[in-house]
Amino acid sequence: MVAVSPPAKVLITGANGYLATWVVKMYLDAGYSVRGTVRSQSKSAFSKEKFAHYGDRLELVTVKDITKDGAFDEVIGGVDVIVHMASPFHFKAATPDELITPAVRGTTSILSTALKQGSTLKRFILTSSAVAILEFPWRQRVFTEENWNSAALEAVKTKGPAAGPLNIYLASKTLAERAAWEFVDVHKSEISWDLVVLNPPYIFGPSLSAAPTVDDINTSQREVYDTLVGVRTGKQLQTQAHWVHVTVAAEAHVRAAHAVGAGGQRIIVRSASMYYQEILDAAAELGIPNVPRGEPGSMKDVPYGSVLESTKAEELLGLTQVTPLKDVVAESVEDFKARGYAGFAA
Ligand code: NAP
């Protein structure tokens, strides 16, 4: 890979999303130019205003349907780096196609354009997910970049829609990432750029994007919100999750552009593990009013069922920052308050 540095141009798909808005900001702060894609011009209004001070280093362009062949043909010219993260992230899908089609076809569509027109392209960064690695059951398992989530694929293959919305999402991310590696392998003699895949678990922390109501917030922030307002109770609070701070996940996307050794790697980017009860414990410690307490301290010394190793992120991207859960809970509550969300209105 030829080294990339500012003022190189970066194409970021789904630029209005929760993670993407942070990634756009961090690339701009680092001196890069950014071309972001959104599904409609109305989706770009908030970022245009928020990032107006970056002037013409930010363009926001419309790509209506990422699943169409040639969808990205008009937007790839002159870019040095592509960050592809537009993909549906929710647990409401009724059928596998609802998520798998945009996840997989969106990925292969932009890769095909990169193959045809990527004369200036040096690196393609795909936002995959730790869910392409982790698979249930988690009990006493250590997961690394060597692992693939075959359980979700099997569930969707054998049960179809009855596999449920969670498995459908997990399968969509796994299949999209597989499709990317296969594409690069098949075309390796024709391409001069390389692929880096980032695999974050749940991303937590404040949002920079437009999310006027609670129903507009993205799925991972919603996990924190729902826990704090008491939607999760009983056994659900004893569930384990892995998470990463949104600024760490975004920084990984910037470092992935210029870390030469990252080429050809999938990289887990994580901050820590937690039980949902620990979100309530952190809120109690912070003195946040009107938050349920669950069973305080009950999960404090319970060993985690799964370990998600992230040594590659440190070696290849130099990511060492550790954020305490308490900090991300405090930041999230501030964000919810500032937005006047129910339960946190000032
Ligand atoms: P988000 O806020 O929901 O953003 C998703 C972005 O993808 C939005 O720009 C959305 O556009 C776009 N998108 C969704 N469905 C689409 C479709 N069918 N066609 C075209 N664009 C579509 O989600 P996020 O949390 O920032 O996630 C961004 C990426 O990170 C996703 O690939 C997700 O799988 C991955 N990821 C997220 C987490 C996490 O915890 N947040 C963890 C691991 C990986 P609209 O606004 O127009 O719908």
Coordinates of C-alpha atoms and ligand atoms in Angstrom, one line a residue:
M1 CA 0.0 0.0 0.0
V2 CA 1.1 3.5 -0.8
A3 CA 1.0 5.6 2.3
V4 CA -2.0 7.9 2.6
S5 CA -1.8 11.3 4.4
P6 CA -3.8 14.5 4.5
P7 CA -5.1 16.2 2.3
A8 CA -6.0 12.9 0.6
K9 CA -9.7 12.4 -0.2
V10 CA -11.8 9.9 1.7
L11 CA -15.2 8.5 0.6
I12 CA -17.4 7.6 3.5
T13 CA -20.7 5.8 2.9
G14 CA -23.7 6.3 5.1
A15 CA -22.1 9.6 6.3
N16 CA -25.1 10.7 8.3
G17 CA -25.0 7.7 10.7
Y18 CA -24.0 7.6 14.3
L19 CA -20.5 6.2 13.8
A20 CA -20.0 7.8 10.4
T21 CA -20.6 11.3 11.7
W22 CA -17.7 10.9 14.2
V23 CA -15.6 9.4 11.5
V24 CA -16.3 12.3 9.1
K25 CA -15.4 14.7 11.9
M26 CA -12.1 13.0 12.7
Y27 CA -11.0 12.7 9.1
L28 CA -11.7 16.4 8.7
D29 CA -9.9 17.3 11.9
A30 CA -6.9 15.3 10.7
G31 CA -6.8 17.5 7.5
Y32 CA -8.4 15.1 5.0
S33 CA -11.1 16.0 2.5
V34 CA -14.3 13.9 2.8
R35 CA -16.9 13.0 0.3
G36 CA -19.8 11.5 2.2
T37 CA -22.8 9.6 0.7
V38 CA -26.3 9.8 2.1
R39 CA -29.6 8.3 0.8
S40 CA -31.3 11.6 0.3
Q41 CA -30.3 15.3 0.4
S42 CA -32.6 15.8 3.5
K43 CA -30.2 13.4 5.4
S44 CA -27.3 15.7 4.7
A45 CA -28.8 18.9 6.1
F46 CA -27.7 18.4 9.7
S47 CA -24.1 17.5 8.9
K48 CA -23.8 20.3 6.4
E49 CA -24.7 22.8 9.1
K50 CA -22.7 21.1 11.8
F51 CA -19.6 20.8 9.7
A52 CA -19.9 24.1 7.7
H53 CA -16.7 25.4 9.2
Y54 CA -14.7 22.8 7.3
G55 CA -15.7 24.6 4.1
D56 CA -15.2 22.7 0.8
R57 CA -13.2 19.9 2.4
L58 CA -16.6 18.2 3.0
E59 CA -19.0 17.3 0.2
L60 CA -22.2 15.3 0.8
V61 CA -23.6 13.5 -2.2
T62 CA -26.7 11.3 -2.7
V63 CA -26.5 7.6 -3.5
K64 CA -30.2 6.6 -3.4
D65 CA -29.9 2.8 -3.6
I66 CA -26.6 1.2 -2.7
T67 CA -27.7 -2.2 -3.9
K68 CA -27.9 -1.2 -7.6
D69 CA -25.0 -2.0 -9.9
G70 CA -23.1 1.1 -10.6
A71 CA -24.6 2.9 -7.6
F72 CA -21.3 4.4 -6.7
D73 CA -20.0 5.1 -10.2
E74 CA -20.5 8.9 -10.0
V75 CA -18.9 9.3 -6.5
I76 CA -15.6 7.4 -6.5
G77 CA -13.5 9.6 -8.8
G78 CA -10.3 10.9 -7.2
V79 CA -10.7 9.2 -3.8
D80 CA -7.7 7.8 -2.0
V81 CA -9.5 5.9 0.7
I82 CA -13.0 4.4 0.9
V83 CA -14.7 3.8 4.2
H84 CA -17.8 1.7 3.5
M85 CA -20.2 1.6 6.5
A86 CA -23.7 2.2 5.1
S87 CA -25.6 -0.9 6.2
P88 CA -28.8 -1.4 8.1
F89 CA -28.2 -1.9 11.8
H90 CA -31.3 -2.8 13.7
F91 CA -33.0 -5.8 15.3
K92 CA -36.4 -5.4 13.6
A93 CA -36.0 -7.3 10.3
A94 CA -38.9 -9.6 9.4
T95 CA -37.0 -11.4 6.6
P96 CA -33.2 -12.1 6.1
D97 CA -33.3 -10.3 2.7
E98 CA -34.3 -7.0 4.4
L99 CA -30.8 -6.8 5.9
I100 CA -28.6 -9.2 4.0
T101 CA -29.4 -7.7 0.5
P102 CA -28.3 -4.1 1.4
A103 CA -25.3 -5.3 3.5
V104 CA -23.9 -7.7 0.9
R105 CA -24.9 -6.0 -2.3
G106 CA -23.9 -2.6 -0.9
T107 CA -20.5 -4.0 -0.2
T108 CA -20.0 -5.8 -3.6
S109 CA -21.5 -2.8 -5.5
I110 CA -18.9 -0.4 -4.1
L111 CA -16.1 -2.9 -4.5
S112 CA -17.0 -3.4 -8.1
T113 CA -16.8 0.3 -8.7
A114 CA -13.5 0.5 -6.9
L115 CA -12.3 -2.3 -9.2
K116 CA -13.4 -0.5 -12.3
Q117 CA -12.6 3.1 -11.4
G118 CA -10.3 3.0 -8.4
S119 CA -7.2 4.4 -10.2
T120 CA -6.4 6.7 -7.3
L121 CA -7.6 4.4 -4.5
K122 CA -5.1 3.1 -2.0
R123 CA -7.1 1.6 0.7
F124 CA -10.7 0.2 1.2
I125 CA -11.9 0.1 4.8
L126 CA -15.0 -1.9 5.6
T127 CA -16.9 -1.4 8.8
S128 CA -17.8 -4.9 9.7
S129 CA -18.6 -5.9 13.3
A130 CA -17.5 -8.1 16.1
V131 CA -20.7 -10.0 15.4
A132 CA -19.0 -11.4 12.3
I133 CA -16.6 -13.0 14.9
L134 CA -18.6 -13.7 18.1
E135 CA -21.0 -16.6 18.1
F136 CA -23.3 -18.0 20.7
P137 CA -22.9 -19.7 23.1
W138 CA -20.3 -17.4 24.6
R139 CA -19.5 -19.6 27.6
Q140 CA -15.8 -19.6 28.3
R141 CA -14.7 -18.7 24.9
V142 CA -11.9 -16.5 23.7
F143 CA -12.6 -14.9 20.3
T144 CA -10.0 -13.5 18.0
E145 CA -9.8 -12.3 14.4
E146 CA -9.4 -16.0 13.5
N147 CA -13.0 -16.7 14.4
W148 CA -16.1 -16.4 12.2
N149 CA -19.7 -16.4 13.3
S150 CA -21.0 -19.5 11.6
A151 CA -23.8 -20.1 14.1
A152 CA -25.8 -17.1 12.9
L153 CA -25.3 -18.1 9.3
E154 CA -26.5 -21.6 10.1
A155 CA -29.6 -20.3 11.9
V156 CA -30.6 -18.1 9.0
K157 CA -29.9 -20.8 6.5
T158 CA -32.0 -23.4 8.3
K159 CA -34.7 -21.3 9.8
G160 CA -35.1 -18.3 7.4
P161 CA -37.2 -15.5 9.0
A162 CA -37.7 -17.7 12.0
A163 CA -34.0 -17.3 12.9
G164 CA -35.1 -13.9 14.3
P165 CA -34.0 -10.3 13.8
L166 CA -30.8 -10.6 15.9
N167 CA -29.5 -13.6 13.9
I168 CA -30.5 -11.8 10.7
Y169 CA -28.4 -8.8 11.6
L170 CA -25.4 -11.0 12.7
A171 CA -25.7 -12.9 9.4
S172 CA -25.9 -9.7 7.4
K173 CA -22.6 -8.4 8.8
T174 CA -20.9 -11.8 8.5
L175 CA -21.9 -12.3 4.9
A176 CA -21.0 -8.8 3.9
E177 CA -17.5 -9.2 5.3
R178 CA -17.1 -12.6 3.7
A179 CA -18.2 -11.1 0.4
A180 CA -15.5 -8.4 0.7
W181 CA -12.7 -10.8 1.4
E182 CA -13.8 -13.1 -1.4
F183 CA -14.0 -10.2 -3.8
V184 CA -10.5 -9.0 -3.0
D185 CA -9.2 -12.5 -3.3
V186 CA -10.8 -13.2 -6.7
H187 CA -9.5 -9.8 -8.1
K188 CA -6.1 -9.6 -6.3
S189 CA -4.2 -9.5 -9.6
E190 CA -6.2 -6.6 -10.8
I191 CA -6.2 -4.2 -7.8
S192 CA -3.5 -1.9 -6.5
W193 CA -5.4 -1.1 -3.2
D194 CA -5.8 -3.2 -0.2
L195 CA -8.7 -4.0 2.3
V196 CA -8.8 -3.4 6.0
V197 CA -11.8 -4.7 8.0
L198 CA -12.7 -3.2 11.4
N199 CA -14.7 -5.4 13.8
P200 CA -16.1 -3.2 16.6
P201 CA -18.6 -4.6 19.1
Y202 CA -21.4 -2.4 20.4
I203 CA -20.4 1.3 20.0
F204 CA -21.4 3.5 22.9
G205 CA -21.0 7.2 23.6
P206 CA -22.5 10.5 22.6
S207 CA -23.8 11.2 19.1
L208 CA -23.0 14.0 16.8
S209 CA -25.7 13.2 14.3
A210 CA -29.3 14.4 14.0
A211 CA -31.5 12.3 16.3
P212 CA -34.2 14.6 17.5
T213 CA -36.2 11.9 19.3
V214 CA -35.3 8.7 21.1
D215 CA -36.8 6.8 18.2
D216 CA -34.1 8.3 15.9
I217 CA -31.1 7.1 17.9
N218 CA -29.1 4.3 16.6
T219 CA -29.4 0.7 17.9
S220 CA -26.3 0.6 20.1
Q221 CA -27.0 4.0 21.9
R222 CA -30.5 2.7 22.3
E223 CA -29.1 -0.2 24.3
V224 CA -27.7 2.2 26.9
Y225 CA -30.8 4.4 26.9
D226 CA -33.2 1.4 27.3
T227 CA -31.1 0.1 30.2
L228 CA -31.1 3.5 32.0
V229 CA -34.9 3.9 31.6
G230 CA -35.6 0.4 32.9
V231 CA -36.6 -1.4 29.7
R232 CA -34.1 -4.1 30.6
T233 CA -34.9 -6.0 33.8
G234 CA -34.1 -9.2 35.6
K235 CA -32.0 -11.7 33.7
Q236 CA -31.5 -9.2 30.8
L237 CA -29.3 -7.2 33.2
Q238 CA -27.1 -10.3 33.7
T239 CA -26.3 -10.4 29.9
Q240 CA -22.8 -9.7 28.9
A241 CA -21.8 -7.4 26.0
H242 CA -18.6 -6.1 24.6
W243 CA -18.4 -2.4 23.7
V244 CA -16.1 0.3 22.4
H245 CA -16.2 4.0 22.8
V246 CA -17.5 5.8 19.7
T247 CA -14.4 8.1 19.5
V248 CA -12.1 5.0 19.7
A249 CA -14.0 3.3 17.0
A250 CA -13.9 6.4 14.8
E251 CA -10.2 7.0 15.5
A252 CA -9.6 3.4 14.3
H253 CA -11.2 4.2 11.0
V254 CA -8.8 7.2 10.6
R255 CA -5.7 5.2 11.6
A256 CA -6.7 2.4 9.4
A257 CA -6.2 4.7 6.4
H258 CA -2.5 5.3 7.0
A259 CA -1.3 2.3 9.1
V260 CA 0.5 0.5 6.3
G261 CA 0.7 -2.8 8.2
A262 CA -3.1 -2.9 8.6
G263 CA -3.6 -3.9 4.9
G264 CA -5.2 -7.3 4.5
Q265 CA -6.2 -7.5 8.2
R266 CA -9.4 -7.8 10.1
I267 CA -9.1 -5.9 13.4
I268 CA -11.2 -6.1 16.5
V269 CA -11.6 -2.6 18.0
R270 CA -12.9 -2.8 21.6
S271 CA -12.8 -0.9 24.9
A272 CA -14.1 -3.4 27.4
S273 CA -16.8 -6.0 28.4
M274 CA -19.7 -5.4 30.7
Y275 CA -22.9 -6.7 32.1
Y276 CA -25.9 -4.5 31.6
Q277 CA -26.3 -4.3 35.4
E278 CA -22.9 -2.5 35.4
I279 CA -24.5 0.4 33.4
L280 CA -27.0 0.8 36.3
D281 CA -24.2 0.5 38.8
A282 CA -22.3 3.3 37.0
A283 CA -25.4 5.5 36.9
A284 CA -25.9 4.9 40.6
E285 CA -22.3 5.8 41.3
L286 CA -22.7 9.0 39.2
G287 CA -25.8 9.9 41.2
I288 CA -28.1 10.0 38.1
P289 CA -31.6 10.4 39.4
N290 CA -34.6 8.2 38.4
V291 CA -32.6 5.4 37.1
P292 CA -33.5 1.8 38.2
R293 CA -30.9 0.1 40.4
G294 CA -31.5 -3.6 39.4
E295 CA -29.4 -5.7 41.8
P296 CA -26.6 -3.3 42.6
G297 CA -23.1 -4.9 42.5
S298 CA -24.5 -8.3 41.7
M299 CA -22.4 -8.8 38.5
K300 CA -19.3 -7.1 39.8
D301 CA -17.1 -10.1 40.3
V302 CA -18.8 -12.5 37.9
P303 CA -16.3 -13.7 35.3
Y304 CA -17.2 -12.9 31.7
G305 CA -18.4 -15.7 29.5
S306 CA -16.5 -14.6 26.5
V307 CA -13.3 -12.7 25.9
L308 CA -12.8 -10.6 22.8
E309 CA -9.1 -10.1 22.1
S310 CA -8.0 -6.8 20.7
T311 CA -4.2 -7.0 20.6
K312 CA -4.1 -6.4 16.9
A313 CA -5.7 -2.9 17.3
E314 CA -2.9 -2.0 19.6
E315 CA -0.1 -3.5 17.4
L316 CA -1.4 -2.2 14.1
L317 CA -3.3 0.9 14.9
G318 CA -1.6 1.9 18.2
L319 CA -5.0 2.0 19.9
T320 CA -4.4 1.8 23.7
Q321 CA -7.1 4.1 25.1
V322 CA -9.2 2.5 27.8
T323 CA -12.5 4.2 28.7
P324 CA -14.2 3.3 31.9
L325 CA -17.9 2.3 31.5
K326 CA -18.7 5.0 34.1
D327 CA -17.4 7.7 31.7
V328 CA -19.4 6.5 28.7
V329 CA -22.5 6.3 30.9
A330 CA -21.9 9.9 32.1
E331 CA -21.4 11.1 28.5
S332 CA -24.4 9.3 27.2
V333 CA -26.6 10.8 29.9
E334 CA -25.4 14.3 29.1
D335 CA -26.2 13.6 25.4
F336 CA -29.7 12.3 26.2
K337 CA -30.3 15.4 28.5
A338 CA -29.1 17.8 25.9
R339 CA -31.5 16.3 23.4
G340 CA -34.3 16.4 25.9
Y341 CA -35.1 12.6 25.6
A342 CA -37.8 11.3 27.8
G343 CA -36.5 10.3 31.2
F344 CA -33.6 12.8 30.9
A345 CA -35.3 16.1 30.1
A346 CA -33.5 19.0 31.8
Ligands
NAP1 P1 -26.7 4.0 12.0 O1 -26.6 5.3 12.8 O2 -28.0 3.4 11.9 O3 -26.2 4.4 10.5 C1 -26.3 3.5 9.5 C2 -26.0 4.2 8.2 O4 -26.2 3.2 7.1 C3 -26.9 5.3 7.9 O5 -26.3 6.3 7.1 C4 -28.1 4.7 7.1 O6 -28.8 5.6 6.2 C5 -27.3 3.7 6.3 N1 -28.1 2.6 5.8 C6 -28.9 1.8 6.6 N2 -29.6 1.0 5.7 C7 -29.3 1.3 4.5 C8 -29.7 0.8 3.2 N3 -30.5 -0.2 3.1 N4 -29.2 1.4 2.1 C9 -28.3 2.5 2.3 N5 -27.8 3.0 3.4 C10 -28.3 2.4 4.5 O7 -25.7 2.9 12.5 P2 -24.3 3.0 13.1 O8 -24.4 2.4 14.5 O9 -23.6 4.3 12.9 O10 -23.5 1.8 12.3 C11 -22.7 2.2 11.1 C12 -22.0 0.9 10.7 O11 -21.2 0.4 11.7 C13 -22.9 -0.2 10.2 O12 -22.3 -0.9 9.1 C14 -23.0 -1.1 11.4 O13 -23.3 -2.5 11.1 C15 -21.6 -1.0 11.9 N6 -21.4 -1.3 13.3 C16 -22.1 -0.6 14.3 C17 -21.9 -0.9 15.6 C18 -22.6 -0.1 16.7 O14 -22.7 -0.6 17.8 N7 -23.1 1.1 16.4 C19 -21.1 -1.9 16.0 C20 -20.4 -2.6 15.0 C21 -20.6 -2.3 13.7 P3 -30.2 6.2 6.6 O15 -30.0 7.2 7.7 O16 -30.7 6.8 5.4 O17 -31.0 5.0 7.1

